[in-house]
mmCIF file of C-alpha atoms in Angstrom:
data_model
loop_
_atom_site.group_PDB
_atom_site.id
_atom_site.type_symbol
_atom_site.label_atom_id
_atom_site.label_comp_id
_atom_site.label_asym_id
_atom_site.label_seq_id
_atom_site.Cartn_x
_atom_site.Cartn_y
_atom_site.Cartn_z
ATOM 1 C CA MET A 1 -13.595 18.897 31.568
ATOM 2 C CA SER A 2 -12.370 20.212 28.233
ATOM 3 C CA VAL A 3 -13.949 19.284 24.902
ATOM 4 C CA ALA A 4 -10.926 17.236 23.858
ATOM 5 C CA LEU A 5 -11.004 15.233 27.080
ATOM 6 C CA ALA A 6 -14.739 14.613 26.683
ATOM 7 C CA ALA A 7 -14.177 13.386 23.109
ATOM 8 C CA ASP A 8 -11.348 11.119 24.277
ATOM 9 C CA ALA A 9 -13.543 9.734 27.055
ATOM 10 C CA GLY A 10 -16.221 8.971 24.467
ATOM 11 C CA LEU A 11 -13.636 7.262 22.267
ATOM 12 C CA ALA A 12 -12.388 5.135 25.176
ATOM 13 C CA LEU A 13 -15.959 4.142 26.101
ATOM 14 C CA LEU A 14 -16.720 3.193 22.475
ATOM 15 C CA ILE A 15 -13.582 1.054 22.352
ATOM 16 C CA LEU A 16 -14.464 -0.716 25.591
ATOM 17 C CA GLY A 17 -18.019 -1.231 24.355
ATOM 18 C CA LEU A 18 -16.802 -2.775 21.092
ATOM 19 C CA ALA A 19 -14.344 -4.966 23.013
ATOM 20 C CA VAL A 20 -17.212 -6.243 25.179
ATOM 21 C CA TRP A 21 -19.317 -6.811 22.037
ATOM 22 C CA THR A 22 -16.424 -8.766 20.474
ATOM 23 C CA SER A 23 -16.400 -10.976 23.576
ATOM 24 C CA ILE A 24 -20.150 -11.632 23.874
ATOM 25 C CA ALA A 25 -21.507 -11.441 20.298
ATOM 26 C CA ARG A 26 -23.723 -14.413 19.478
ATOM 27 C CA THR A 27 -22.108 -15.288 16.144
ATOM 28 C CA ALA A 28 -18.409 -15.478 15.315
ATOM 29 C CA GLY A 29 -18.945 -13.276 12.247
ATOM 30 C CA GLY A 30 -20.525 -10.542 14.365
ATOM 31 C CA ALA A 31 -17.662 -10.707 16.831
ATOM 32 C CA VAL A 32 -15.093 -10.327 14.030
ATOM 33 C CA ILE A 33 -16.882 -7.303 12.560
ATOM 34 C CA GLY A 34 -16.924 -5.779 16.042
ATOM 35 C CA PHE A 35 -13.193 -6.435 16.244
ATOM 36 C CA MET A 36 -12.542 -4.681 12.917
ATOM 37 C CA ALA A 37 -14.452 -1.574 14.050
ATOM 38 C CA TYR A 38 -12.566 -1.778 17.329
ATOM 39 C CA GLY A 39 -9.239 -1.781 15.443
ATOM 40 C CA LEU A 40 -10.171 1.343 13.485
ATOM 41 C CA LEU A 41 -11.077 3.170 16.707
ATOM 42 C CA VAL A 42 -7.808 2.062 18.318
ATOM 43 C CA ALA A 43 -6.065 3.610 15.293
ATOM 44 C CA LEU A 44 -7.802 6.878 16.223
ATOM 45 C CA VAL A 45 -6.419 6.539 19.749
ATOM 46 C CA TRP A 46 -2.918 6.201 18.287
ATOM 47 C CA VAL A 47 -3.477 9.445 16.389
ATOM 48 C CA ARG A 48 -4.565 11.072 19.661
ATOM 49 C CA LEU A 49 -1.348 9.778 21.243
ATOM 50 C CA ALA A 50 0.621 11.428 18.385
ATOM 51 C CA ALA A 51 1.796 8.048 17.086
ATOM 52 C CA VAL A 52 0.663 8.331 13.464
ATOM 53 C CA ASP A 53 3.036 5.615 12.208
ATOM 54 C CA VAL A 54 1.424 3.172 14.619
ATOM 55 C CA ALA A 55 -2.065 4.380 13.656
ATOM 56 C CA LEU A 56 -1.396 3.592 9.965
ATOM 57 C CA THR A 57 -0.135 0.117 10.837
ATOM 58 C CA GLU A 58 -3.034 -0.569 13.222
ATOM 59 C CA ALA A 59 -5.665 0.474 10.667
ATOM 60 C CA ALA A 60 -4.111 -1.437 7.763
ATOM 61 C CA LEU A 61 -2.779 -4.536 9.498
ATOM 62 C CA GLY A 62 -4.371 -4.794 12.949
ATOM 63 C CA SER A 63 -7.892 -4.032 11.769
ATOM 64 C CA GLY A 64 -7.945 -4.583 8.001
ATOM 65 C CA LEU A 65 -5.895 -7.665 7.170
ATOM 66 C CA THR A 66 -6.421 -9.382 10.556
ATOM 67 C CA GLY A 67 -10.173 -8.841 10.230
ATOM 68 C CA PHE A 68 -10.065 -10.254 6.694
ATOM 69 C CA VAL A 69 -8.367 -13.447 7.892
ATOM 70 C CA LEU A 70 -10.726 -13.853 10.852
ATOM 71 C CA LEU A 71 -13.839 -13.220 8.726
ATOM 72 C CA GLY A 72 -12.706 -15.900 6.300
ATOM 73 C CA ALA A 73 -12.271 -18.315 9.195
ATOM 74 C CA ALA A 74 -15.623 -17.376 10.785
ATOM 75 C CA ALA A 75 -17.438 -18.119 7.527
ATOM 76 C CA ARG A 76 -16.007 -21.657 7.421
ATOM 77 C CA LEU A 77 -16.653 -22.664 11.024
ATOM 78 C CA PRO A 78 -19.047 -25.547 11.589
ATOM 79 C CA ARG A 79 -22.613 -24.392 12.168
ATOM 80 C CA ASP A 80 -23.539 -26.771 14.989
ATOM 81 C CA ALA A 81 -23.810 -25.596 18.576
ATOM 82 C CA PRO A 82 -20.526 -24.455 20.111
ATOM 83 C CA ALA A 83 -18.956 -26.398 22.944
ATOM 84 C CA ALA A 84 -20.358 -25.827 26.422
ATOM 85 C CA ARG A 85 -19.023 -22.841 28.299
ATOM 86 C CA PRO A 86 -17.000 -23.620 31.408
ATOM 87 C CA GLY A 87 -18.830 -23.818 34.738
ATOM 88 C CA TRP A 88 -19.614 -20.918 37.046
ATOM 89 C CA GLY A 89 -16.685 -21.659 39.336
ATOM 90 C CA LEU A 90 -14.094 -21.333 36.613
ATOM 91 C CA ARG A 91 -15.784 -18.264 35.161
ATOM 92 C CA LEU A 92 -15.824 -16.595 38.565
ATOM 93 C CA ALA A 93 -12.162 -17.442 39.169
ATOM 94 C CA ALA A 94 -11.210 -16.172 35.692
ATOM 95 C CA GLY A 95 -13.182 -12.993 36.317
ATOM 96 C CA VAL A 96 -11.418 -12.374 39.635
ATOM 97 C CA VAL A 97 -7.977 -12.973 38.096
ATOM 98 C CA SER A 98 -8.699 -10.776 35.063
ATOM 99 C CA ALA A 99 -10.116 -7.972 37.204
ATOM 100 C CA ALA A 100 -7.074 -8.154 39.500
ATOM 101 C CA VAL A 101 -4.699 -7.926 36.513
ATOM 102 C CA ALA A 102 -6.630 -5.003 35.038
ATOM 103 C CA ALA A 103 -6.765 -3.207 38.409
ATOM 104 C CA GLY A 104 -3.029 -3.711 38.904
ATOM 105 C CA LEU A 105 -2.256 -2.275 35.478
ATOM 106 C CA ALA A 106 -4.612 0.646 36.096
ATOM 107 C CA ALA A 107 -2.818 1.359 39.373
ATOM 108 C CA VAL A 108 0.508 1.323 37.511
ATOM 109 C CA VAL A 109 -0.860 3.845 35.008
ATOM 110 C CA LEU A 110 -2.087 6.121 37.790
ATOM 111 C CA LEU A 111 1.086 5.851 39.879
ATOM 112 C CA LEU A 112 3.668 6.418 37.144
ATOM 113 C CA PRO A 113 6.562 8.701 38.160
ATOM 114 C CA VAL A 114 6.343 12.247 36.850
ATOM 115 C CA SER A 115 9.579 12.351 34.874
ATOM 116 C CA ALA A 116 9.586 9.618 32.246
ATOM 117 C CA PRO A 117 12.787 8.091 30.882
ATOM 118 C CA THR A 118 13.004 8.452 27.124
ATOM 119 C CA LEU A 119 15.393 7.982 24.217
ATOM 120 C CA ALA A 120 13.451 10.378 22.007
ATOM 121 C CA PRO A 121 16.042 13.214 22.088
ATOM 122 C CA ALA A 122 18.878 10.844 21.133
ATOM 123 C CA ALA A 123 16.769 9.296 18.366
ATOM 124 C CA THR A 124 15.932 12.715 16.939
ATOM 125 C CA ALA A 125 19.419 14.215 17.308
ATOM 126 C CA ASN A 126 21.154 11.606 15.145
ATOM 127 C CA LEU A 127 18.641 11.642 12.278
ATOM 128 C CA PRO A 128 20.577 14.085 10.009
ATOM 129 C CA ALA A 129 23.489 11.624 9.813
ATOM 130 C CA LEU A 130 21.065 9.078 8.316
ATOM 131 C CA GLY A 131 19.460 11.541 5.922
ATOM 132 C CA LEU A 132 16.037 10.784 7.422
ATOM 133 C CA GLY A 133 13.338 13.065 8.811
ATOM 134 C CA ASN A 134 11.070 10.495 10.450
ATOM 135 C CA PRO A 135 12.536 9.286 13.758
ATOM 136 C CA VAL A 136 10.352 6.149 13.713
ATOM 137 C CA THR A 137 11.896 5.048 10.418
ATOM 138 C CA GLY A 138 15.293 5.892 11.888
ATOM 139 C CA VAL A 139 14.677 3.560 14.825
ATOM 140 C CA LEU A 140 13.227 0.814 12.619
ATOM 141 C CA ILE A 141 15.906 0.776 9.974
ATOM 142 C CA ALA A 142 19.044 2.045 11.748
ATOM 143 C CA TYR A 143 19.141 2.113 15.578
ATOM 144 C CA ARG A 144 17.099 -1.057 16.054
ATOM 145 C CA ALA A 145 17.709 -2.554 12.625
ATOM 146 C CA ILE A 146 18.182 -6.016 14.143
ATOM 147 C CA ASP A 147 14.537 -5.979 15.318
ATOM 148 C CA THR A 148 13.283 -5.091 11.869
ATOM 149 C CA LEU A 149 15.505 -7.702 10.228
ATOM 150 C CA LEU A 150 14.162 -10.421 12.530
ATOM 151 C CA GLU A 151 10.625 -9.165 12.039
ATOM 152 C CA SER A 152 10.874 -9.449 8.263
ATOM 153 C CA VAL A 153 12.165 -12.992 8.789
ATOM 154 C CA VAL A 154 9.210 -13.749 11.102
ATOM 155 C CA LEU A 155 6.816 -13.115 8.199
ATOM 156 C CA VAL A 156 8.666 -15.694 6.093
ATOM 157 C CA LEU A 157 8.651 -18.146 9.016
ATOM 158 C CA ALA A 158 4.896 -17.654 9.478
ATOM 159 C CA LEU A 159 4.412 -18.429 5.787
ATOM 160 C CA ILE A 160 6.519 -21.591 6.115
ATOM 161 C CA GLY A 161 4.327 -22.581 9.072
ATOM 162 C CA LEU A 162 1.181 -21.895 7.064
ATOM 163 C CA TRP A 163 2.377 -23.910 4.066
ATOM 164 C CA SER A 164 3.371 -26.755 6.386
ATOM 165 C CA LEU A 165 -0.309 -27.192 7.234
ATOM 166 C CA ALA A 166 -1.127 -28.267 3.675
ATOM 167 C CA ARG A 167 -2.047 -31.883 3.097
ATOM 168 C CA ASP A 168 0.615 -33.958 1.362
ATOM 169 C CA GLY A 169 -1.434 -34.317 -1.800
ATOM 170 C CA ASP A 170 -1.976 -30.570 -2.034
ATOM 171 C CA TRP A 171 1.698 -29.633 -1.935
ATOM 172 C CA GLY A 172 2.926 -27.755 -4.982
ATOM 173 C CA GLY A 173 -0.523 -26.390 -5.851
ATOM 174 C CA ARG A 174 -1.749 -22.843 -5.713
ATOM 175 C CA PRO A 175 -3.072 -21.250 -2.503
ATOM 176 C CA GLY A 176 -6.823 -21.654 -2.672
ATOM 177 C CA ALA A 177 -8.408 -19.903 0.285
ATOM 178 C CA LEU A 178 -9.254 -16.641 -1.455
ATOM 179 C CA ARG A 179 -10.878 -17.462 -4.768
ATOM 180 C CA SER A 180 -14.615 -16.887 -4.494
ATOM 181 C CA ALA A 181 -16.731 -18.931 -6.867
ATOM 182 C CA ASP A 182 -18.969 -16.132 -8.048
ATOM 183 C CA PRO A 183 -17.711 -12.631 -7.184
ATOM 184 C CA SER A 184 -20.303 -9.895 -7.540
ATOM 185 C CA PRO A 185 -19.886 -7.599 -10.576
ATOM 186 C CA ALA A 186 -19.476 -4.584 -8.286
ATOM 187 C CA LEU A 187 -16.535 -6.243 -6.542
ATOM 188 C CA VAL A 188 -14.933 -7.135 -9.886
ATOM 189 C CA LEU A 189 -15.265 -3.525 -11.030
ATOM 190 C CA LEU A 190 -13.693 -2.345 -7.766
ATOM 191 C CA ALA A 191 -10.816 -4.790 -8.259
ATOM 192 C CA GLN A 192 -10.251 -3.325 -11.724
ATOM 193 C CA VAL A 193 -10.461 0.338 -10.727
ATOM 194 C CA LEU A 194 -8.880 0.479 -7.277
ATOM 195 C CA PRO A 195 -5.468 -1.293 -7.640
ATOM 196 C CA PRO A 196 -3.751 1.409 -9.757
ATOM 197 C CA LEU A 197 -4.609 3.994 -7.110
ATOM 198 C CA GLY A 198 -3.830 1.604 -4.264
ATOM 199 C CA ILE A 199 -0.421 0.727 -5.711
ATOM 200 C CA LEU A 200 0.332 4.443 -5.986
ATOM 201 C CA VAL A 201 -0.686 4.945 -2.338
ATOM 202 C CA GLY A 202 1.440 1.964 -1.247
ATOM 203 C CA ILE A 203 4.548 3.222 -3.040
ATOM 204 C CA TYR A 204 3.920 6.738 -1.686
ATOM 205 C CA LEU A 205 3.678 5.417 1.878
ATOM 206 C CA PHE A 206 7.009 3.613 1.460
ATOM 207 C CA TRP A 207 8.690 6.672 -0.106
ATOM 208 C CA THR A 208 7.370 9.255 2.335
ATOM 209 C CA GLY A 209 8.344 7.051 5.298
ATOM 210 C CA ALA A 210 11.807 8.640 5.202
ATOM 211 C CA ILE A 211 10.499 12.055 6.226
ATOM 212 C CA ALA A 212 6.896 11.597 7.422
ATOM 213 C CA PRO A 213 4.677 8.864 8.893
ATOM 214 C CA GLY A 214 4.736 5.822 6.629
ATOM 215 C CA GLY A 215 7.287 3.188 5.731
ATOM 216 C CA ALA A 216 7.894 -0.304 4.397
ATOM 217 C CA PHE A 217 5.302 -2.075 6.547
ATOM 218 C CA GLN A 218 2.464 0.357 5.907
ATOM 219 C CA GLY A 219 3.230 0.567 2.181
ATOM 220 C CA GLY A 220 3.645 -3.204 1.867
ATOM 221 C CA THR A 221 0.310 -3.765 3.595
ATOM 222 C CA VAL A 222 -1.526 -1.538 1.117
ATOM 223 C CA LEU A 223 0.179 -3.276 -1.830
ATOM 224 C CA ALA A 224 -0.769 -6.673 -0.381
ATOM 225 C CA ALA A 225 -4.391 -5.550 0.011
ATOM 226 C CA MET A 226 -4.532 -4.570 -3.663
ATOM 227 C CA TRP A 227 -3.095 -7.926 -4.733
ATOM 228 C CA VAL A 228 -5.555 -9.776 -2.507
ATOM 229 C CA LEU A 229 -8.447 -7.820 -4.037
ATOM 230 C CA THR A 230 -7.520 -9.090 -7.491
ATOM 231 C CA LEU A 231 -7.050 -12.622 -6.113
ATOM 232 C CA VAL A 232 -10.495 -12.664 -4.473
ATOM 233 C CA THR A 233 -12.191 -11.664 -7.716
ATOM 234 C CA GLY A 234 -10.174 -14.134 -9.771
ATOM 235 C CA LEU A 235 -8.583 -11.430 -11.931
ATOM 236 C CA THR A 236 -5.180 -12.859 -11.032
ATOM 237 C CA ARG A 237 -4.180 -16.324 -9.896
ATOM 238 C CA PRO A 238 -1.986 -16.954 -6.853
ATOM 239 C CA PRO A 239 1.445 -18.359 -7.773
ATOM 240 C CA ARG A 240 2.359 -22.013 -7.197
ATOM 241 C CA VAL A 241 4.059 -22.370 -3.812
ATOM 242 C CA GLY A 242 6.962 -24.227 -5.434
ATOM 243 C CA GLY A 243 7.720 -21.476 -7.939
ATOM 244 C CA ARG A 244 11.206 -19.975 -7.895
ATOM 245 C CA GLY A 245 10.105 -16.437 -8.736
ATOM 246 C CA VAL A 246 7.721 -16.040 -5.833
ATOM 247 C CA ARG A 247 10.223 -17.479 -3.362
ATOM 248 C CA LEU A 248 12.878 -15.092 -4.652
ATOM 249 C CA LEU A 249 10.551 -12.122 -4.114
ATOM 250 C CA LEU A 250 9.740 -13.388 -0.608
ATOM 251 C CA VAL A 251 13.341 -13.470 0.597
ATOM 252 C CA ALA A 252 14.662 -10.520 -1.465
ATOM 253 C CA GLY A 253 13.980 -7.973 1.303
ATOM 254 C CA PRO A 254 15.394 -9.880 4.278
ATOM 255 C CA ALA A 255 18.324 -11.145 2.158
ATOM 256 C CA LEU A 256 19.316 -7.670 0.965
ATOM 257 C CA PHE A 257 18.921 -6.350 4.528
ATOM 258 C CA LEU A 258 21.147 -9.143 5.848
ATOM 259 C CA ALA A 259 23.723 -8.696 3.073
ATOM 260 C CA ILE A 260 24.047 -4.958 3.725
ATOM 261 C CA GLY A 261 24.163 -5.687 7.457
ATOM 262 C CA VAL A 262 27.020 -8.168 7.040
ATOM 263 C CA ALA A 263 28.835 -5.768 4.695
ATOM 264 C CA GLY A 264 28.641 -3.290 7.575
ATOM 265 C CA PHE A 265 31.346 -5.334 9.368
ATOM 266 C CA TRP A 266 33.886 -4.068 6.823
ATOM 267 C CA LEU A 267 32.367 -0.800 5.643
ATOM 268 C CA GLY A 268 30.841 0.594 8.845
ATOM 269 C CA GLY A 269 32.697 -1.181 11.610
ATOM 270 C CA ALA A 270 29.786 -3.226 12.975
ATOM 271 C CA PHE A 271 26.936 -5.525 11.979
ATOM 272 C CA LEU A 272 24.100 -3.495 10.411
ATOM 273 C CA ALA A 273 26.184 -0.290 10.497
ATOM 274 C CA TYR A 274 25.922 1.930 7.427
ATOM 275 C CA PRO A 275 29.104 3.536 6.018
ATOM 276 C CA ALA A 276 29.112 7.289 6.580
ATOM 277 C CA GLY A 277 27.639 9.220 3.674
ATOM 278 C CA TYR A 278 25.910 6.187 2.127
ATOM 279 C CA ALA A 279 23.241 5.682 4.790
ATOM 280 C CA LYS A 280 20.341 7.229 2.879
ATOM 281 C CA PRO A 281 20.708 5.314 -0.433
ATOM 282 C CA LEU A 282 21.321 2.033 1.416
ATOM 283 C CA ILE A 283 18.268 2.611 3.629
ATOM 284 C CA LEU A 284 16.124 3.371 0.568
ATOM 285 C CA ALA A 285 17.328 0.193 -1.170
ATOM 286 C CA ILE A 286 16.560 -1.912 1.927
ATOM 287 C CA GLU A 287 13.148 -0.293 2.397
ATOM 288 C CA ALA A 288 12.221 -0.796 -1.277
ATOM 289 C CA ALA A 289 13.152 -4.492 -1.200
ATOM 290 C CA LEU A 290 11.427 -4.923 2.182
ATOM 291 C CA THR A 291 8.223 -3.288 0.915
ATOM 292 C CA LEU A 292 8.067 -5.732 -1.990
ATOM 293 C CA SER A 293 8.857 -8.792 0.149
ATOM 294 C CA ILE A 294 6.386 -7.751 2.856
ATOM 295 C CA ALA A 295 3.643 -7.248 0.259
ATOM 296 C CA VAL A 296 4.268 -10.715 -1.221
ATOM 297 C CA ALA A 297 4.494 -12.361 2.217
ATOM 298 C CA LEU A 298 1.286 -10.737 3.506
ATOM 299 C CA GLY A 299 -0.586 -11.593 0.308
ATOM 300 C CA LEU A 300 0.493 -15.237 0.482
ATOM 301 C CA LEU A 301 -0.346 -15.397 4.209
ATOM 302 C CA LEU A 302 -3.878 -14.262 3.356
ATOM 303 C CA ALA A 303 -4.091 -16.683 0.426
ATOM 304 C CA GLY A 304 -3.722 -19.680 2.762
ATOM 305 C CA PRO A 305 -2.045 -23.060 2.329
ATOM 306 C CA PRO A 306 -1.741 -24.597 -1.142
ATOM 307 C CA LEU A 307 -4.530 -26.736 -2.565
ATOM 308 C CA ALA A 308 -4.253 -29.370 -5.256
ATOM 309 C CA GLN A 309 -5.510 -28.320 -8.681
ATOM 310 C CA SER A 310 -9.241 -28.822 -8.930
ATOM 311 C CA GLY A 311 -10.886 -29.684 -12.204
ATOM 312 C CA PRO A 312 -9.582 -31.903 -14.983
ATOM 313 C CA ARG A 313 -5.919 -32.786 -14.957
ATOM 314 C CA ALA A 314 -3.700 -33.511 -17.895
ATOM 315 C CA MET B 1 -7.085 13.343 34.592
ATOM 316 C CA SER B 2 -5.421 13.743 31.200
ATOM 317 C CA SER B 3 -6.376 11.998 27.956
ATOM 318 C CA VAL B 4 -3.183 9.962 28.084
ATOM 319 C CA THR B 5 -4.065 8.565 31.511
ATOM 320 C CA LEU B 6 -7.574 7.864 30.270
ATOM 321 C CA PHE B 7 -6.269 5.753 27.375
ATOM 322 C CA GLY B 8 -3.918 4.012 29.805
ATOM 323 C CA LEU B 9 -6.878 2.957 31.960
ATOM 324 C CA CYS B 10 -8.667 1.866 28.779
ATOM 325 C CA GLY B 11 -5.653 -0.313 27.904
ATOM 326 C CA ALA B 12 -5.670 -1.859 31.384
ATOM 327 C CA ALA B 13 -9.373 -2.717 31.051
ATOM 328 C CA LEU B 14 -8.742 -4.247 27.599
ATOM 329 C CA VAL B 15 -6.027 -6.501 29.030
ATOM 330 C CA GLY B 16 -8.448 -7.748 31.694
ATOM 331 C CA LEU B 17 -11.242 -8.276 29.155
ATOM 332 C CA GLY B 18 -8.956 -10.145 26.768
ATOM 333 C CA LEU B 19 -7.557 -12.344 29.532
ATOM 334 C CA PHE B 20 -11.074 -13.240 30.699
ATOM 335 C CA GLY B 21 -12.159 -14.100 27.163
ATOM 336 C CA LEU B 22 -9.039 -16.169 26.552
ATOM 337 C CA ILE B 23 -9.805 -18.342 29.601
ATOM 338 C CA VAL B 24 -13.593 -18.560 29.380
ATOM 339 C CA GLN B 25 -14.455 -18.657 25.665
ATOM 340 C CA PRO B 26 -14.874 -22.240 24.415
ATOM 341 C CA GLY B 27 -14.439 -21.603 20.654
ATOM 342 C CA VAL B 28 -10.927 -21.312 19.262
ATOM 343 C CA LEU B 29 -11.792 -18.350 17.007
ATOM 344 C CA ARG B 30 -13.166 -16.507 20.047
ATOM 345 C CA LYS B 31 -9.955 -17.298 21.913
ATOM 346 C CA ILE B 32 -7.925 -15.836 19.034
ATOM 347 C CA LEU B 33 -10.084 -12.690 19.096
ATOM 348 C CA ALA B 34 -9.664 -12.387 22.870
ATOM 349 C CA PHE B 35 -5.911 -12.824 22.509
ATOM 350 C CA ASN B 36 -5.847 -9.992 19.982
ATOM 351 C CA LEU B 37 -7.781 -7.782 22.424
ATOM 352 C CA LEU B 38 -5.282 -8.652 25.142
ATOM 353 C CA GLY B 39 -2.336 -7.843 22.881
ATOM 354 C CA SER B 40 -3.863 -4.587 21.721
ATOM 355 C CA GLY B 41 -4.391 -3.551 25.363
ATOM 356 C CA VAL B 42 -0.731 -4.299 26.166
ATOM 357 C CA LEU B 43 0.442 -2.210 23.195
ATOM 358 C CA LEU B 44 -1.870 0.628 24.226
ATOM 359 C CA LEU B 45 -0.395 0.593 27.742
ATOM 360 C CA PHE B 46 3.103 0.600 26.266
ATOM 361 C CA GLY B 47 2.255 3.530 24.002
ATOM 362 C CA VAL B 48 0.702 5.486 26.864
ATOM 363 C CA ILE B 49 3.695 4.969 29.137
ATOM 364 C CA ALA B 50 6.086 5.981 26.322
ATOM 365 C CA ARG B 51 3.955 8.978 25.340
ATOM 366 C CA ARG B 52 4.651 10.742 28.641
ATOM 367 C CA GLY B 53 8.394 10.978 27.988
ATOM 368 C CA GLY B 54 8.542 11.313 24.213
ATOM 369 C CA GLY B 55 5.755 13.843 23.923
ATOM 370 C CA VAL B 56 7.379 16.239 26.353
ATOM 371 C CA VAL B 57 10.902 16.051 24.958
ATOM 372 C CA ALA B 58 10.532 15.601 21.198
ATOM 373 C CA GLY B 59 7.959 18.282 20.535
ATOM 374 C CA ASN B 60 4.686 16.964 19.198
ATOM 375 C CA GLY B 61 5.495 13.337 18.469
ATOM 376 C CA SER B 62 5.316 10.291 20.674
ATOM 377 C CA ASP B 63 8.485 8.419 21.657
ATOM 378 C CA PRO B 64 9.847 7.049 18.329
ATOM 379 C CA VAL B 65 11.575 4.066 19.971
ATOM 380 C CA ALA B 66 8.312 2.835 21.461
ATOM 381 C CA GLN B 67 6.463 3.498 18.201
ATOM 382 C CA ALA B 68 8.927 1.387 16.238
ATOM 383 C CA LEU B 69 8.628 -1.470 18.748
ATOM 384 C CA ILE B 70 4.815 -1.290 18.606
ATOM 385 C CA ILE B 71 4.851 -1.454 14.795
ATOM 386 C CA THR B 72 7.098 -4.512 15.009
ATOM 387 C CA ALA B 73 4.727 -6.052 17.555
ATOM 388 C CA LEU B 74 1.681 -5.429 15.346
ATOM 389 C CA VAL B 75 3.307 -7.196 12.390
ATOM 390 C CA VAL B 76 4.352 -10.175 14.536
ATOM 391 C CA ALA B 77 0.854 -10.337 16.078
ATOM 392 C CA PHE B 78 -0.635 -10.463 12.583
ATOM 393 C CA ALA B 79 1.702 -13.300 11.561
ATOM 394 C CA ALA B 80 0.806 -15.230 14.731
ATOM 395 C CA THR B 81 -2.923 -14.670 14.165
ATOM 396 C CA VAL B 82 -2.718 -15.974 10.597
ATOM 397 C CA LEU B 83 -0.881 -19.070 11.798
ATOM 398 C CA ALA B 84 -3.435 -19.629 14.583
ATOM 399 C CA VAL B 85 -6.326 -19.290 12.129
ATOM 400 C CA ALA B 86 -4.656 -21.749 9.744
ATOM 401 C CA LEU B 87 -4.272 -24.250 12.612
ATOM 402 C CA LEU B 88 -7.951 -23.740 13.487
ATOM 403 C CA ARG B 89 -9.041 -24.389 9.903
ATOM 404 C CA ARG B 90 -6.977 -27.564 9.796
ATOM 405 C CA LEU B 91 -8.521 -28.614 13.136
ATOM 406 C CA VAL B 92 -12.009 -28.128 11.696
ATOM 407 C CA GLN B 93 -11.000 -30.090 8.572
ATOM 408 C CA GLU B 94 -9.696 -33.008 10.628
ATOM 409 C CA THR B 95 -12.216 -33.183 13.488
ATOM 410 C CA GLY B 96 -15.203 -31.106 12.381
ATOM 411 C CA ARG B 97 -15.124 -29.201 15.682
ATOM 412 C CA ASP B 98 -13.855 -25.735 16.550
ATOM 413 C CA SER B 99 -13.065 -26.180 20.238
ATOM 414 C CA LEU B 100 -10.165 -27.714 22.111
ATOM 415 C CA ASP B 101 -12.117 -30.030 24.467
ATOM 416 C CA SER B 102 -10.618 -33.477 24.206
ATOM 417 C CA ASP B 103 -13.788 -35.253 25.365
ATOM 418 C CA GLY B 104 -16.539 -32.960 23.957
#
């Protein structure tokens, strides 16, 4: 057994251990913290699988922002005893079914055919025509652009769903889930010092996505995290959900993407086709608008549904 | 056994663990966590299966098509998780309980 394989085996065991901890931890908060550590280790696995773009997304979104949302929810759960666990019969049946599914999938992994079908050569070969160096960005923004367009719309839909959960009286207020009553001075200092650097990192991730791992989603996530940091400490206030400016920012990315896609009917011969020679600038414009819209959408998703103004009213 | 196969088996075990938690856990937050484990195991399996082809052909990298789909899936999973958590918080607001039992 080589050193690398031994290290990978250790990594896999740690991941499984954290997954078990997430399932059996006594408190919800403990389970969520286990899940966040689990997400960071899974990001390491993605690096080991040479999928650095995925690793960045997993660390920022799958572990970081998801953990943030779940921690916030765990802190607000009722303290009384949780509902009774299902009986032994159901647990046994569920265990048998789950073990059978896992064993079946493991068998599939072990019995895979030797030669794997892949589109990687085609994806790499056509990159120069797009002016890109990162094949993942090429797939996201050109070959499978329809997926990315729908995905950016899904974020807006999720936000609409979230806002729909507000009570009638709260509609039109500012999202109120993040503001902590008394942030610690250390956190306030961090929120003052970190965002300039974080914004730089976010913009860099978006820019470098054309030639190296990175892109609109990773960059937008970092920008959203910086915004959320200032929201938590009260340095900035979340915008009113009815405001025109924030809604414009939210749809700017998907709208520009859709507009350029429709223009492709005339200029490129198909929906979402880029005219020859103009692919790179168009892709950069779409990615820039998407980064901004994704950052705003993620930040508002974390900020929760609107709440009516507290305190004295005019 | 190669590292890639090892991570594939790890993904299979995660799917089983997540499925078990999704069925057995009584609390909604625990169900959401289990569902995220299940989804992460599925994505890991997908990445492992794609890695075999892409890694061999395209030099060092993994299959870019699969990577792009996994990134899309991670973003959608995050959006779904946020929505599920918001529903849970509204459930707690309305009923004061965090489980789905109708009689409990």
